[in-house]
Every structure is written in structure tokens, then in C-alpha cells.
Short mmCIF file of C-alpha atoms in Angstrom, two decimals:
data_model
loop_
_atom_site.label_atom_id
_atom_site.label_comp_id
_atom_site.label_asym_id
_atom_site.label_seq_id
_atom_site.Cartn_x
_atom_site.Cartn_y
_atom_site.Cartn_z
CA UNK A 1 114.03 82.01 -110.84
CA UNK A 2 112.80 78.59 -110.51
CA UNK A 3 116.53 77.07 -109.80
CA UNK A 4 116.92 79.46 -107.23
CA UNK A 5 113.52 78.01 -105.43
CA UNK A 6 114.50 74.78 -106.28
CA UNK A 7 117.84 75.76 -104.02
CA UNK A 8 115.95 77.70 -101.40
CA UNK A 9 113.44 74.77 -100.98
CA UNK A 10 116.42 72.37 -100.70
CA UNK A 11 118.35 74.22 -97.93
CA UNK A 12 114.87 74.67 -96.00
CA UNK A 13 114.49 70.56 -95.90
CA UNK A 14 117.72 70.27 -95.24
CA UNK A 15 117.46 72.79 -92.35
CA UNK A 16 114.10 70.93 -91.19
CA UNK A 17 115.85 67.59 -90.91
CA UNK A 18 118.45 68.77 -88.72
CA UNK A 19 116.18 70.71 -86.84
CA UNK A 20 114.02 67.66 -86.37
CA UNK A 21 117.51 65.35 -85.38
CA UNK A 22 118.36 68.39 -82.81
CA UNK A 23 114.78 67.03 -80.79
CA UNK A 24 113.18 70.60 -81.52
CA UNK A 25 110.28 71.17 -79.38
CA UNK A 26 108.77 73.13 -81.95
CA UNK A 27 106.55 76.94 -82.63
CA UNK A 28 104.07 74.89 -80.52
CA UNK A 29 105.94 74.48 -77.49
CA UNK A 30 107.20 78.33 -77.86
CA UNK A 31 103.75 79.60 -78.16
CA UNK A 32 102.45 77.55 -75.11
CA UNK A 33 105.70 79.07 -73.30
CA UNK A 34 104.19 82.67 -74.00
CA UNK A 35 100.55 81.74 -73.03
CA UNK A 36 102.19 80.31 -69.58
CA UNK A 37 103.80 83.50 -69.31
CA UNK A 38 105.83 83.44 -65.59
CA UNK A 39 105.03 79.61 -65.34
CA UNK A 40 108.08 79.18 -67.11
CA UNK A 41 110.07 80.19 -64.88
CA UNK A 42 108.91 78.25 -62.52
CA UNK A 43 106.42 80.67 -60.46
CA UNK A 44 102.81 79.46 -60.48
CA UNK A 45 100.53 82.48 -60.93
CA UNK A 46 98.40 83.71 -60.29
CA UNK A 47 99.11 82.93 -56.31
CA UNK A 48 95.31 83.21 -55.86
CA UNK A 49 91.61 84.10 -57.51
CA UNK A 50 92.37 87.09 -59.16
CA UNK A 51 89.59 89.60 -59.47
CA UNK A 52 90.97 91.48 -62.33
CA UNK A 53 91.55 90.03 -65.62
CA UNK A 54 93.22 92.84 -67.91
CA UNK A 55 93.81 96.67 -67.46
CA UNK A 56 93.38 100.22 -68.83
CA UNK A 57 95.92 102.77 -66.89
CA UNK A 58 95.43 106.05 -68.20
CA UNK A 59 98.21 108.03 -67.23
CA UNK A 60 97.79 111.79 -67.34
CA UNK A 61 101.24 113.21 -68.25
CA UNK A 62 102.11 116.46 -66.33
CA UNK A 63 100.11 115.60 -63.25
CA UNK A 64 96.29 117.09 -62.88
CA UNK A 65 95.62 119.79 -59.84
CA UNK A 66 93.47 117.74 -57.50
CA UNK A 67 92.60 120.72 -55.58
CA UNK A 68 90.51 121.91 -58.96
CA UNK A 69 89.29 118.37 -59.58
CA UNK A 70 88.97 115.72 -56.59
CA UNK A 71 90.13 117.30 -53.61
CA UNK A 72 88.19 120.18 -52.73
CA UNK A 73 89.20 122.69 -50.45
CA UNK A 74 86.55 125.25 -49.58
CA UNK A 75 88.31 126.91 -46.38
CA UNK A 76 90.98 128.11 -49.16
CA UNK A 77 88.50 130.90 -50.26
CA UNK A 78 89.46 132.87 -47.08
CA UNK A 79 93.33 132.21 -47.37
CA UNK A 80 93.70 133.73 -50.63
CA UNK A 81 96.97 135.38 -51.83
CA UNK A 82 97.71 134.69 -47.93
CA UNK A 83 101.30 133.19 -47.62
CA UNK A 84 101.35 129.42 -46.90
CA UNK A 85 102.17 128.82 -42.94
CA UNK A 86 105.62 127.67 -42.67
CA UNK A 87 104.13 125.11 -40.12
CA UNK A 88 102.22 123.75 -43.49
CA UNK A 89 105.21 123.71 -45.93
CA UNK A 90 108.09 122.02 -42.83
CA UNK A 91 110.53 122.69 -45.09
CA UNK A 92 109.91 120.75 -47.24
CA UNK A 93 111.96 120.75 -50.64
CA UNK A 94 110.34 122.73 -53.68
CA UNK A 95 111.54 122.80 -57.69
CA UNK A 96 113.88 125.29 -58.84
CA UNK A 97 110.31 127.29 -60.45
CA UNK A 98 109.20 128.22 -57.39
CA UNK A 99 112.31 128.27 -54.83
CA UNK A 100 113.45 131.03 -55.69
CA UNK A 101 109.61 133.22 -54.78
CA UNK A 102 109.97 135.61 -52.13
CA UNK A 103 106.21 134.55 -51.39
CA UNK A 104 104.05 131.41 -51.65
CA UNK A 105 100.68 133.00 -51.67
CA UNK A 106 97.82 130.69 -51.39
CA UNK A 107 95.30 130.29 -54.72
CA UNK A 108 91.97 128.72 -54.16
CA UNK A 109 89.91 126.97 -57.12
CA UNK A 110 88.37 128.91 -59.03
CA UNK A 111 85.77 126.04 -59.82
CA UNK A 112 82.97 125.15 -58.72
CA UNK A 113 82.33 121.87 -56.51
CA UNK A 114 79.58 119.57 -55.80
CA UNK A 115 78.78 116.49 -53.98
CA UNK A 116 77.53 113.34 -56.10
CA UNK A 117 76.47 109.32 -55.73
CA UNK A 118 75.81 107.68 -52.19
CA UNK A 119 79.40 108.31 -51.47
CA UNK A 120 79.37 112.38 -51.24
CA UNK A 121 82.37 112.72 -53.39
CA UNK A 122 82.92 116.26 -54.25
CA UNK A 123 83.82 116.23 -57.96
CA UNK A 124 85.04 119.51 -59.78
CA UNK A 125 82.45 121.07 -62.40
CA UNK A 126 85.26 120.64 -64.98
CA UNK A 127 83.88 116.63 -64.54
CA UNK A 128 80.36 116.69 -64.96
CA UNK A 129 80.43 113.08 -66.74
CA UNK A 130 82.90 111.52 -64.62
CA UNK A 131 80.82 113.04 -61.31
CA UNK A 132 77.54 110.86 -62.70
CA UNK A 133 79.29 107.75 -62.32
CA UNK A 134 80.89 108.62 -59.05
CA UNK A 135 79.21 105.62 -57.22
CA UNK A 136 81.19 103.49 -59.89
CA UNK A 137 84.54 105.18 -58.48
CA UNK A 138 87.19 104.11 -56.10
CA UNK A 139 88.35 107.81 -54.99
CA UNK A 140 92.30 108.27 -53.70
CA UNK A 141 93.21 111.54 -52.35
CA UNK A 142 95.93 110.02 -50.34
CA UNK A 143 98.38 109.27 -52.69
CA UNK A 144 102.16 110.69 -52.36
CA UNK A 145 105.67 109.69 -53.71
CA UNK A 146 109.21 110.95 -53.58
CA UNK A 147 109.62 112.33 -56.76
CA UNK A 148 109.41 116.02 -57.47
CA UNK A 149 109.89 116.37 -61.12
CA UNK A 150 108.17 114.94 -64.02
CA UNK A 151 110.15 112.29 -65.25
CA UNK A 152 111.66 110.30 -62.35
CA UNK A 153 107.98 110.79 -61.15
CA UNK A 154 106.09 108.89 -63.97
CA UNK A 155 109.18 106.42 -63.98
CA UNK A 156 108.51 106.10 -60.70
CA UNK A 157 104.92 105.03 -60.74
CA UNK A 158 105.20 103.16 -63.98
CA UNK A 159 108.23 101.29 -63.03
CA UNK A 160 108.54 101.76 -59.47
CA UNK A 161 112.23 103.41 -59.77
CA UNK A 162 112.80 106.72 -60.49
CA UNK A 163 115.51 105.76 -62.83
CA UNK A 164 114.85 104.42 -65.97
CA UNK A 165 115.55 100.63 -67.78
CA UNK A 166 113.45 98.41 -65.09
CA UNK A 167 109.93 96.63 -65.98
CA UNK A 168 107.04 98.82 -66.45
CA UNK A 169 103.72 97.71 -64.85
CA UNK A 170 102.56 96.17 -68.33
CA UNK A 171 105.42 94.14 -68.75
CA UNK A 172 105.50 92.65 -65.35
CA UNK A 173 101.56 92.04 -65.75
CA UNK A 174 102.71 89.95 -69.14
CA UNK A 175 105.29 88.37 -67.95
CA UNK A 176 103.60 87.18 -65.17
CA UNK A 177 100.34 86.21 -66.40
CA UNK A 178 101.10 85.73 -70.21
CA UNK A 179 98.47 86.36 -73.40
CA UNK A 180 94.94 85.76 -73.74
CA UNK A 181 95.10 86.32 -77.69
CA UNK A 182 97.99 85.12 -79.83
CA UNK A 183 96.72 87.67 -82.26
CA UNK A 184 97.54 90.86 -80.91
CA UNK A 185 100.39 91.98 -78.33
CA UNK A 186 99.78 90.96 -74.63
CA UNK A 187 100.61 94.58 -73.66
CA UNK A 188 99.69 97.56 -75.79
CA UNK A 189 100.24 101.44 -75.67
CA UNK A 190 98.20 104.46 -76.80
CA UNK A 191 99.25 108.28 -76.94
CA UNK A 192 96.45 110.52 -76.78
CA UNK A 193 96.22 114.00 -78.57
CA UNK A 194 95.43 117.14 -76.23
CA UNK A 195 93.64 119.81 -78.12
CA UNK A 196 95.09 123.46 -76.09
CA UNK A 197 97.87 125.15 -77.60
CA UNK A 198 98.95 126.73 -74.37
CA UNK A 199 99.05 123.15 -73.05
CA UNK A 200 102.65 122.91 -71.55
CA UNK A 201 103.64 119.18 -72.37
CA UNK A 202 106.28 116.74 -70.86
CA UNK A 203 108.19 114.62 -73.26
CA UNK A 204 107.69 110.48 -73.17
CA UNK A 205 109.22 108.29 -74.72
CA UNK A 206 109.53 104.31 -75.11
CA UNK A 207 111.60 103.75 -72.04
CA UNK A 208 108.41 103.70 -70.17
CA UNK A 209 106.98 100.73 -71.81
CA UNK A 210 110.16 98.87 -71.97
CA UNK A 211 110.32 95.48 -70.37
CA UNK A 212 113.64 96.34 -68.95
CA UNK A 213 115.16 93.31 -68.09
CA UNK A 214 112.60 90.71 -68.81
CA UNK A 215 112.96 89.32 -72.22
CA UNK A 216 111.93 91.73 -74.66
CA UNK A 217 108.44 90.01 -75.54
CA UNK A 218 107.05 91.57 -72.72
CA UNK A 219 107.67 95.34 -73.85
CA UNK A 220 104.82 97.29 -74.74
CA UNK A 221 103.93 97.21 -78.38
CA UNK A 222 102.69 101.43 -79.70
CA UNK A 223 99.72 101.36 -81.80
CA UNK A 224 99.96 104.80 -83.54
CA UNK A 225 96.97 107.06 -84.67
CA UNK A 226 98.25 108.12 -87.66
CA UNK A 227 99.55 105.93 -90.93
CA UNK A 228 100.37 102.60 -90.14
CA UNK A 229 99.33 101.46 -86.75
CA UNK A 230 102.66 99.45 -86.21
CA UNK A 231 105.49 100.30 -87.93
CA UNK A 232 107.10 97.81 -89.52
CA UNK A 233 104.16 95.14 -90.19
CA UNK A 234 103.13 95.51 -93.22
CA UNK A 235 104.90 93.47 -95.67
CA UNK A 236 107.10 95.54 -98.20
CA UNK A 237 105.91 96.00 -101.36
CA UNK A 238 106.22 93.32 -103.82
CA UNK A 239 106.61 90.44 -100.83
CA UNK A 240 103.52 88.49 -100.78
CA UNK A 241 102.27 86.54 -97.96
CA UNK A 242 103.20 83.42 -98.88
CA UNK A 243 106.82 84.62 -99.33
CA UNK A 244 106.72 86.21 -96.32
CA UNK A 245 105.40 83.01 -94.64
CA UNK A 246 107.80 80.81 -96.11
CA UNK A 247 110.64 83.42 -94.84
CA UNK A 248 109.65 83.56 -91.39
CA UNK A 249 109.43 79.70 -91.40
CA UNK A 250 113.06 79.59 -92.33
CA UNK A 251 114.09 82.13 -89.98
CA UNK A 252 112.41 80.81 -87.58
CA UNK A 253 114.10 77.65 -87.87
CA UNK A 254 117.68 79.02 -87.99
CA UNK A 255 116.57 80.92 -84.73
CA UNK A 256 115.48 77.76 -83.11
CA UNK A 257 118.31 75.89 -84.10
CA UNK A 258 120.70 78.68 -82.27
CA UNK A 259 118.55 78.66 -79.40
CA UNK A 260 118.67 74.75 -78.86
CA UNK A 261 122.51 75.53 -79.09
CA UNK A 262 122.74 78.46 -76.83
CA UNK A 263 119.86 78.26 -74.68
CA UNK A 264 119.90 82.57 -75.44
CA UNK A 265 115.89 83.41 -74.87
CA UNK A 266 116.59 86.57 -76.65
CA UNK A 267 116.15 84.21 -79.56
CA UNK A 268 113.13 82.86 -78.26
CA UNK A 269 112.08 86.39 -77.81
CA UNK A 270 113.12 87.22 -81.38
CA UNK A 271 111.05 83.98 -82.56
CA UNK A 272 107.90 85.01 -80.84
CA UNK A 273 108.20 88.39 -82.27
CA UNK A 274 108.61 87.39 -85.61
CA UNK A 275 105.01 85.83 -85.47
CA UNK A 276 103.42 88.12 -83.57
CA UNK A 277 104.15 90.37 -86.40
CA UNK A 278 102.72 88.29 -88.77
CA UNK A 279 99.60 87.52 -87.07
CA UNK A 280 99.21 91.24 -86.21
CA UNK A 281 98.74 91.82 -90.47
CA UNK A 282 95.40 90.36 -90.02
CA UNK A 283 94.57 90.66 -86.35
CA UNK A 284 95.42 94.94 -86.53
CA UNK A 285 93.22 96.50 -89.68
CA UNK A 286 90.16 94.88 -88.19
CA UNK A 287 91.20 96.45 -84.29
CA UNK A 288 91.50 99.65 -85.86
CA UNK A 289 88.21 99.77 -88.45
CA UNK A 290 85.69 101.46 -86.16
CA UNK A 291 83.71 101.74 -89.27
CA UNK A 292 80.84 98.91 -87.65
CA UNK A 293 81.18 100.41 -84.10
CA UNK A 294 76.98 101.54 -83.82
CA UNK A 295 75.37 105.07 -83.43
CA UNK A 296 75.10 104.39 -79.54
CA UNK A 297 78.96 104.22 -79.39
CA UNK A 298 79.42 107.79 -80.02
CA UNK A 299 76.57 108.71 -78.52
CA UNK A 300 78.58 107.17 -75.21
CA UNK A 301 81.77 108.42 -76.00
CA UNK A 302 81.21 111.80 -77.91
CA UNK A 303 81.49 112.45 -81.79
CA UNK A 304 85.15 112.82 -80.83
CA UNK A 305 85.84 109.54 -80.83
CA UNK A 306 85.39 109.49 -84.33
CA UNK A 307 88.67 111.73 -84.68
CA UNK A 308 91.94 109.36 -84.69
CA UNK A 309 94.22 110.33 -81.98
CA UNK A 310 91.73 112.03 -79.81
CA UNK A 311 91.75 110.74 -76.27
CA UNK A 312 87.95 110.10 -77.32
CA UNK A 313 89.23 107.96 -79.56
CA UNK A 314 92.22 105.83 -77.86
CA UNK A 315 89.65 105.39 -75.13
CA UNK A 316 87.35 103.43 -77.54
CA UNK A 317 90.27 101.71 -78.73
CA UNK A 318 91.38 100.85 -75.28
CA UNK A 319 88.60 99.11 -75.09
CA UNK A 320 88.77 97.25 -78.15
CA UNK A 321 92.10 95.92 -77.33
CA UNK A 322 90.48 94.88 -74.18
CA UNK A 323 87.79 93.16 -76.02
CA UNK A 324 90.05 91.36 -77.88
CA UNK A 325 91.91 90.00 -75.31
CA UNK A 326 94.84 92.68 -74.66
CA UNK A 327 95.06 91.72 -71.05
CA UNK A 328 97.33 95.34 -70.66
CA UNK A 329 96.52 98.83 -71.83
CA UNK A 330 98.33 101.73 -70.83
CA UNK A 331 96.90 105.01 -72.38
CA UNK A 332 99.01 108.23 -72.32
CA UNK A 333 97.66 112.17 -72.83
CA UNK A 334 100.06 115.13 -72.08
CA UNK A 335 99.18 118.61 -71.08
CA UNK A 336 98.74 118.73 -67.73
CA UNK A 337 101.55 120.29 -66.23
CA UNK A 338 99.70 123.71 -65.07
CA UNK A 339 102.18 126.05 -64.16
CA UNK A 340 100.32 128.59 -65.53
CA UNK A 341 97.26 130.12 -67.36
CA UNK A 342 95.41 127.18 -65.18
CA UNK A 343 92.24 128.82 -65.35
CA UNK A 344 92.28 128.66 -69.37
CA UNK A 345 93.85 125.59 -69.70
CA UNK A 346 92.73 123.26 -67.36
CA UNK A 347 88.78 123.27 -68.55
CA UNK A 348 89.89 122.14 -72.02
CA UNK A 349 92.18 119.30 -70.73
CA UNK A 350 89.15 118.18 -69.01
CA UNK A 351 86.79 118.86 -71.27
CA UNK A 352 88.96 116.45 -73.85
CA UNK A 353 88.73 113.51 -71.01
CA UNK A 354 85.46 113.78 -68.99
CA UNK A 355 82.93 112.31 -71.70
CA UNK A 356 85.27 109.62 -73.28
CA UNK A 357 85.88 108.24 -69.38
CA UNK A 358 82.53 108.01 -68.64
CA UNK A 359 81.80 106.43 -71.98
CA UNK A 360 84.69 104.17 -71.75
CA UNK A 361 83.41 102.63 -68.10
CA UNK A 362 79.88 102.73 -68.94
CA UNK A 363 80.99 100.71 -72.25
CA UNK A 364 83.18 98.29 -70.10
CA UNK A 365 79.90 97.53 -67.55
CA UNK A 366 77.19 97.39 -69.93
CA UNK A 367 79.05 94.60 -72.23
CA UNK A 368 79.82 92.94 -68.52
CA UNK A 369 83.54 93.38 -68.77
CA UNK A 370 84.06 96.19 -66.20
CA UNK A 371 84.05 93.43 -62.94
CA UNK A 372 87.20 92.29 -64.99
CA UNK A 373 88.71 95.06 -66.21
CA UNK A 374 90.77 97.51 -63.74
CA UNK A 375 90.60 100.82 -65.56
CA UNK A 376 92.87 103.85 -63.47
CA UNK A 377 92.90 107.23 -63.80
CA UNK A 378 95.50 109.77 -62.96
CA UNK A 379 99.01 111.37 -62.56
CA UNK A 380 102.58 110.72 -61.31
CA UNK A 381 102.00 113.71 -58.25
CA UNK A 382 99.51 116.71 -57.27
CA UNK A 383 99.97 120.40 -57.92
CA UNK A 384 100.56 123.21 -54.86
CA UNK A 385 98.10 124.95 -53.24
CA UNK A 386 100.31 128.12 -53.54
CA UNK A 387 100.67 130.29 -56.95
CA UNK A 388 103.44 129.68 -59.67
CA UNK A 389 104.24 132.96 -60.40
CA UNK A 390 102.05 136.05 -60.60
CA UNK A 391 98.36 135.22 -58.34
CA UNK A 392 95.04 137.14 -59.73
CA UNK A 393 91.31 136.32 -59.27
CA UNK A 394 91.27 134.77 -62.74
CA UNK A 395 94.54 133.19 -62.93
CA UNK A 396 97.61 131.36 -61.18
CA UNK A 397 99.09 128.43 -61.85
CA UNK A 398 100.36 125.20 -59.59
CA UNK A 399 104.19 123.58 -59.21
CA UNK A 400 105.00 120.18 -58.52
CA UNK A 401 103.90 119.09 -55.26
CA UNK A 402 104.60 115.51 -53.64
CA UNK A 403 103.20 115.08 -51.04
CA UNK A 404 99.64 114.66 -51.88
CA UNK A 405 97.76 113.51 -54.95
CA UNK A 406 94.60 111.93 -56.02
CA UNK A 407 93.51 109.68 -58.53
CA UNK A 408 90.94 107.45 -58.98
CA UNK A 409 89.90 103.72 -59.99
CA UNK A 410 86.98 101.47 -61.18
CA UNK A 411 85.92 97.81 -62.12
CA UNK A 412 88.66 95.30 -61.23
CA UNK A 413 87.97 94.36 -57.99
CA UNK A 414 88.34 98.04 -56.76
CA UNK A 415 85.12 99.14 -54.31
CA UNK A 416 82.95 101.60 -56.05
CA UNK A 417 81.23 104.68 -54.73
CA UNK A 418 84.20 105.14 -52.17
CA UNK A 419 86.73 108.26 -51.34
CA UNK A 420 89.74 106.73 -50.04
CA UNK A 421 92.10 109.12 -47.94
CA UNK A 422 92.22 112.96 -46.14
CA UNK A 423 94.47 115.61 -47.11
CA UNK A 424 94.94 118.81 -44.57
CA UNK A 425 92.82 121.97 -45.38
CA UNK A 426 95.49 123.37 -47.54
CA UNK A 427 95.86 119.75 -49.96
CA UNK A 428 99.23 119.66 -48.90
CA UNK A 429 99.83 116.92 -46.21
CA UNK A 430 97.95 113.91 -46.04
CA UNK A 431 96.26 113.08 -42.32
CA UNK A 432 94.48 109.99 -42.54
CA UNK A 433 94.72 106.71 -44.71
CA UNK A 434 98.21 107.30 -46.85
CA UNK A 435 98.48 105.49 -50.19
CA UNK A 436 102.10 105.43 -51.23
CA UNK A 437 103.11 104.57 -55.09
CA UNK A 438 104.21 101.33 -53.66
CA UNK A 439 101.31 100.50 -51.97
CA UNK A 440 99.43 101.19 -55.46
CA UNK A 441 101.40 98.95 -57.49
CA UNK A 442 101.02 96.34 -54.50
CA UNK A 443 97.67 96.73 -54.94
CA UNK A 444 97.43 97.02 -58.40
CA UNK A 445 99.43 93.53 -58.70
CA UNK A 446 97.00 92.20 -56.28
CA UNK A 447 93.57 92.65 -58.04
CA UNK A 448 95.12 90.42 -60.57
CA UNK A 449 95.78 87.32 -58.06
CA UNK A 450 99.52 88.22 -57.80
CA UNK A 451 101.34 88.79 -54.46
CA UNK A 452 103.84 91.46 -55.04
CA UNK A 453 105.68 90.52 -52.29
CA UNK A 454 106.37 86.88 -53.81
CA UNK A 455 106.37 87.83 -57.60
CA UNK A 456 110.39 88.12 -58.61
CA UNK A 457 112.62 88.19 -61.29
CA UNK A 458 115.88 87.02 -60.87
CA UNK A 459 118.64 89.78 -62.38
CA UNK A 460 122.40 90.43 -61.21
CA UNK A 461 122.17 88.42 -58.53
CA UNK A 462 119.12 90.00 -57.20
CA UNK A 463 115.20 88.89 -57.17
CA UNK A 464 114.30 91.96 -58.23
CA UNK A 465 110.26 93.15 -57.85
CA UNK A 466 107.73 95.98 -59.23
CA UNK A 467 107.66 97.19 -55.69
CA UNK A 468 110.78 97.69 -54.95
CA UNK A 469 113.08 96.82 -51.59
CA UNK A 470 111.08 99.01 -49.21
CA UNK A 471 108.04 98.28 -47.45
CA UNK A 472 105.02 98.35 -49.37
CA UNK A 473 101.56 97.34 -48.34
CA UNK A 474 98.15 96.40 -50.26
CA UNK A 475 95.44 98.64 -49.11
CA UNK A 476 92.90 96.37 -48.36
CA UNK A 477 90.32 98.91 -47.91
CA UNK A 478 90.71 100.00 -51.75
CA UNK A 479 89.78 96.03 -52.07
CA UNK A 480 85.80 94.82 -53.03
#
């Protein structure tokens, strides 16, 4: 055993001294290329003050009916199971669930609304936490896309393609503006438990968090609920951490060396992932012990938080990461897509959110973090006013729909205790103030100091951008 050290030591000084006669710049000079992040390419960001420092985007898989939550209707009560007006629907086009209906007949909420905080938002019953902080709320109702089904819609808003493979959000926000802890991931992703067996759910999957083509250090990194929080960590059992030190300082080396040679920053990538890894032995148990969190955590949150995998739960730990320096978090929770038993179903999908989102922004603005931190709720498109299916006074259920959602922001920059945005009577068409997907990731990019316009990646000939080739716009009105 000790001649085969003896060897292994000799080919890492051997390895060293060429390294060293290559002019190496060194693990220093990679790690201050990641801190840069998009400096290195030669774009100074951010291209002015930003206002937002890091992010939580909770995205609502299945896309939440904002005609039972945020957008409240009231005239609906005297249109129901009355067809929707053909001069409402223009032709426009409709999923294969609900082509095919002979009838379209109208279903109002069947919850209850008030008005709450300076602003007069009327917030859905089904919120009663969320409505007490409504003056801390920036309110869309004007937001609309192209896509009509579930997964070129969230691809759509995450990546702003409906096709998969390009940059999601996260990974343009860390390649642009780089880490602000060398311990833990720059970008970071959470998956949420929903607790409603009749909860129809939407498959995800990693291609949303990919970093497409950037290099591969910007991809989001999972942190799972249950067992180990990364996969593939932890060292393997019987490799110490000296070994494993000594390992990744030869490997590293070697990957240097090819790097110097070929100039590939897939290496580099592979480098900076190799130490991320083993910083993240140390850096992850303590993120994940909520063992010292205090009484008046849960007492903000709800006992639920307690409960790994609970949205409760990924919510504290969203902000955690945050804490800690994760400048992105991206949050997902499925069981939303209400085509039917809406009445039964919705409640407990809301019920699972309401207290651990006003815990979470309460949490953010009492430690002083919330100015900082952009946190965003919502889906990838609304619901329709009409019935899925069968319409009775306790029960219908809502298709895909377009042309009009809502969803809603705080801290960041964003101006509080606003409703941004007018939908028709019939939440179908928008008539005043329209906030396009684009114009939300222009936005978006812009509470963070970045001009979307101006912000490009260079890829098959083309400098490619989170917004896309058509027009998009920052709404400045969404702007503190």
C-alpha cells in the first residue's frame, strides 16, 4: 500500500511541475471566473443599479384558475350555464378536451371574494393569508402567452421558447451575474409535495432547469426532500476526505492541463463542478438541519413546514438558500391543472400554499432581505371561464385558456399594494395594460440591473437572448 502512494504521490508532482511549466492560472483564477460570472465573456453586468439581488420563482405547475383566486368576476353569477358569446371566444383555438363540446356554458366561482390593503385587491377566500399582505403585492391580471398546453407553456415562461434545450431563467440569472457563495450552487431547485389525491398533475422534469447552451455550471442544481439532498455528494463509503481531496486535486489538474491545451470550457465547467461538490459536503447538512430554526418560524410558516417536502417546507428552505447566498431559487408544486372536481380540489391546493407564502415574505421583510429578494408567484396560463365537462352548482372544472392569466409579485424592486392589468367581464380577453411572458422576463431581468435587450449569448451564429427575437418590453409601471 505504501509503494503504491509513494507512486501516486510521484505522478501528482510530476503532474504539478508540468502544470506549473504550462503557466497555469490556477483553481484561483477559475473560481474568480465563476464569481465574475458573464464578465468573462466580456459583458459588464449588471448594465445598471440593480434593485434585486437574488430570487424565489414559485412556479405553480398546471396553471391556478384566476377567476377563483385573483381575478374576480362577480357579473358571472347571472351568466351561469349560459353559453359563452361567440363575440367573447373570436374563434379562438381551444385543446382537444374541450373542442369537441357541443356547448361552452359559463361557470362562475363558487368562492367567495373580498377586497383587502389600500390597493382594493379582491383576493379569493381560498387566500386568507396571502389577502393580509396584499399591500406587500404587485398584482398581474394581464398576463397572456401563446401556448395552450402545459408543457410548451411552462417551457415557455421558464425559458422563453416553447421548445425545450435553451437557458432557463436561473441559468441566465447565473451566468450573468455569477455566485455570491462558493459554498452552495448559484442556482438551486425545489419540488414541492401537493397533499390531494384527486390532484391531476403535469410531469417535469430537468430540462427546465437546464442551462441549455451555456456551459453546464449554470444548470440548476435539485436539492431533494427525501434521502440525500444531492445525489451523488456524499463520498462513498470507505473514501475519506482526505482521499477524496487529494483525488479531486489530481483530477483537477489533469482537467486543467486539457483545458490549457484545448481551450474546451466544458472542462472548466467539469473543474468547477468537481469542487462545488466538495464544498457542498459541508455547506448542504447544515442548509438542510432546520433543527435551530425558533418556535416563531413555524408559528410564521405553519407546523407544516416541519414536514420535508411540504411546500411549507421548501418555502422555508427557499429562504435559507436565499440566506445563504443562493442568488436563484426556483420552487416547483404540481396539482393545479383543474379540469375537474375544482370545487374539491382547488381549496386544498390552496390551503397547502396560502400560509407558507405569507410566512415566507413576512420572513424575507422582517430579516430585511425582502427589498432584495424578488419572490413570484404563479402559473404558465389561466383557466376558462366556461365548464370542462359536465356544469353543476357544486362543481365544474376549467381548460387551458391563454389569453389571460394572473400572477403576482413582491420585494425586488416590484411596487407593492398594486393590481396591475383588466381582463373583460368574462376573464377571457385582456382590455387594458397587457403583460406578455416576454415582457415578464424583460422585466424580471431588469429588477436585477440587466437589460434584456443587451444581455446575449453568442450560439450558432446567433446572439441568442431570454427574450427571444420578438418585441418585448419592461413594464415600467410593475417598477418601484
Amino acid at each position: 500500500m505504501k509503494i503504491h502512494d509513494a507512486e501516486r504521490d510521484a505522478v501528482l508532482l510530476a503532474t504539478r511541475r508540468q502544470l506549473l511549466g504550462n503557466g497555469a492560472r490556477g483553481f484561483g483564477a477559475l473560481a474568480l471566473n465563476q464569481l465574475l460570472g458573464a464578465k468573462e465573456q466580456g459583458k459588464e453586468l449588471p448594465h445598471f443599479a440593480p434593485k434585486a439581488k437574488r430570487a424565489i420563482y414559485l412556479h405553480m405547475v398546471g396553471a391556478p384558475p384566476q377567476h377563483d383566486l385573483l381575478d374576480y368576476k362577480p357579473a358571472m353569477k347571472d351568466w351561469y350555464d349560459k353559453d359563452l358569446p361567440e363575440s367573447i371566444r373570436n374563434g379562438q383555438r381551444l385543446t382537444t378536451m374541450t373542442s369537441g363540446q357541443t356547448r361552452f356554458p359559463i361557470a362562475p366561482t363558487v368562492f367567495k371574494f373580498a377586497q383587502h390593503g389600500q390597493s382594493g385587491a379582491w383576493i379569493s377566500e381560498l387566500l386568507p393569508n396571502v389577502a393580509k399582505m396584499a399591500d406587500d403585492l404587485t398584482i398581474i391580471r394581464s398576463m397572456h402567452t401563446e401556448a395552450i398546453n402545459h408543457e410548451p407553456a411552462i417551457t415557455f415562461i421558464q425559458t422563453g421558447n416553447q421548445i425545450a434545450g435553451k437557458p432557463c431563467i436561473g441559468s441566465w440569472i447565473a451566468y450573468g451575474l455569477g455566485s455570491m457563495n462558493q459554498d452552495l450552487p448559484t442556482f438551486v431547485v425545489l419540488n414541492a409535495n401537493h397533499t390531494h389525491p384527486k390532484a391531476n398533475v403535469q410531469a417535469i422534469s430537468a430540462r427546465l432547469w437546464s442551462a441549455g447552451y451555456l456551459s453546464a455550471q449554470y444548470a440548476g442544481v435539485s436539492l431533494r426532500s427525501a434521502g440525500e439532498p444531492v445525489l451523488y455528494v456524499k463520498n462513498p463509503e470507505g473514501v475519506p476526505p482526505e482521499m477524496r481531496r487529494r483525488m479531486l486535486d489530481a483530477l483537477g489538474e489533469l482537467n486543467q492541463m486539457t483545458y490549457e491545451k484545448y481551450a474546451d470550457a466544458e472542462t472548466k465547467s467539469r473543474i468547477a463542478q468537481y469542487e462545488m461538490a466538495f464544498r457542498m459536503q459541508s455547506s448542504v447538512p447544515d442548509l438542510t438541519d432546520l433543527s435551530k430554526e425558533p418556535a416563531s418560524t413555524y408559528e410564521l410558516y405553519g407546523e407544516e413546514a416541519r414536514k420535508p417536502g411540504t411546500f411549507a417546507n421548501q418555502a422555508l428552505m427557499s429562504r435559507r438558500l436565499v440566506e445563504r447566498g443562493v442568488r436563484f431559487v426556483q420552487l416547483y408544486m404540481r396539482g393545479w391543472d383543474v379540469h375537474g372536481d375544482l370545487p374539491e380540489v382547488l381549496p386544498s391546493q390552496c390551503k397547502d400554499v396560502d400560509r407558507a407564502l405569507y410566512g415566507l415574505i413576512q420572513d424575507l421583510k422582517q430579516r430585511g432581505m425582502l427589498d432584495e429578494t424578488l419572490v413570484v408567484w404563479g402559473g404558465e396560463f389561466g383557466r376558462t371561464i366556461y365548464s370542462q365537462g359536465k356544469l353543476t352548482p357544486t362543481n365544474y372544472g376549467r381548460d387551458h385558456h391563454p389569453r389571460c392569466f394572473s400572477l403576482f409579485m413582491a420585494g425586488g424592486g416590484a411596487k407593492p399594494g398594486i393590481v396591475w392589468g383588466e381582463t373583460d367581464e368574462f376573464s377571457y380577453n385582456i382590455v387594458r395594460d397587457p403583460v406578455h411572458v416576454r415582457d415578464f422576463q424583460a422585466t424580471l431581468l431588469h429588477q436585477f440591473g440587466i437589460d434584456h435587450e443587451r444581455f446575449t449569448y453568442k450560439y450558432q451564429g446567433l446572439d441568442q437572448k431570454l427574450t427571444g427575437v420578438e418585441k418585448a418590453n419592461v413594464i415600467k409601471g410593475l417598477v418601484a
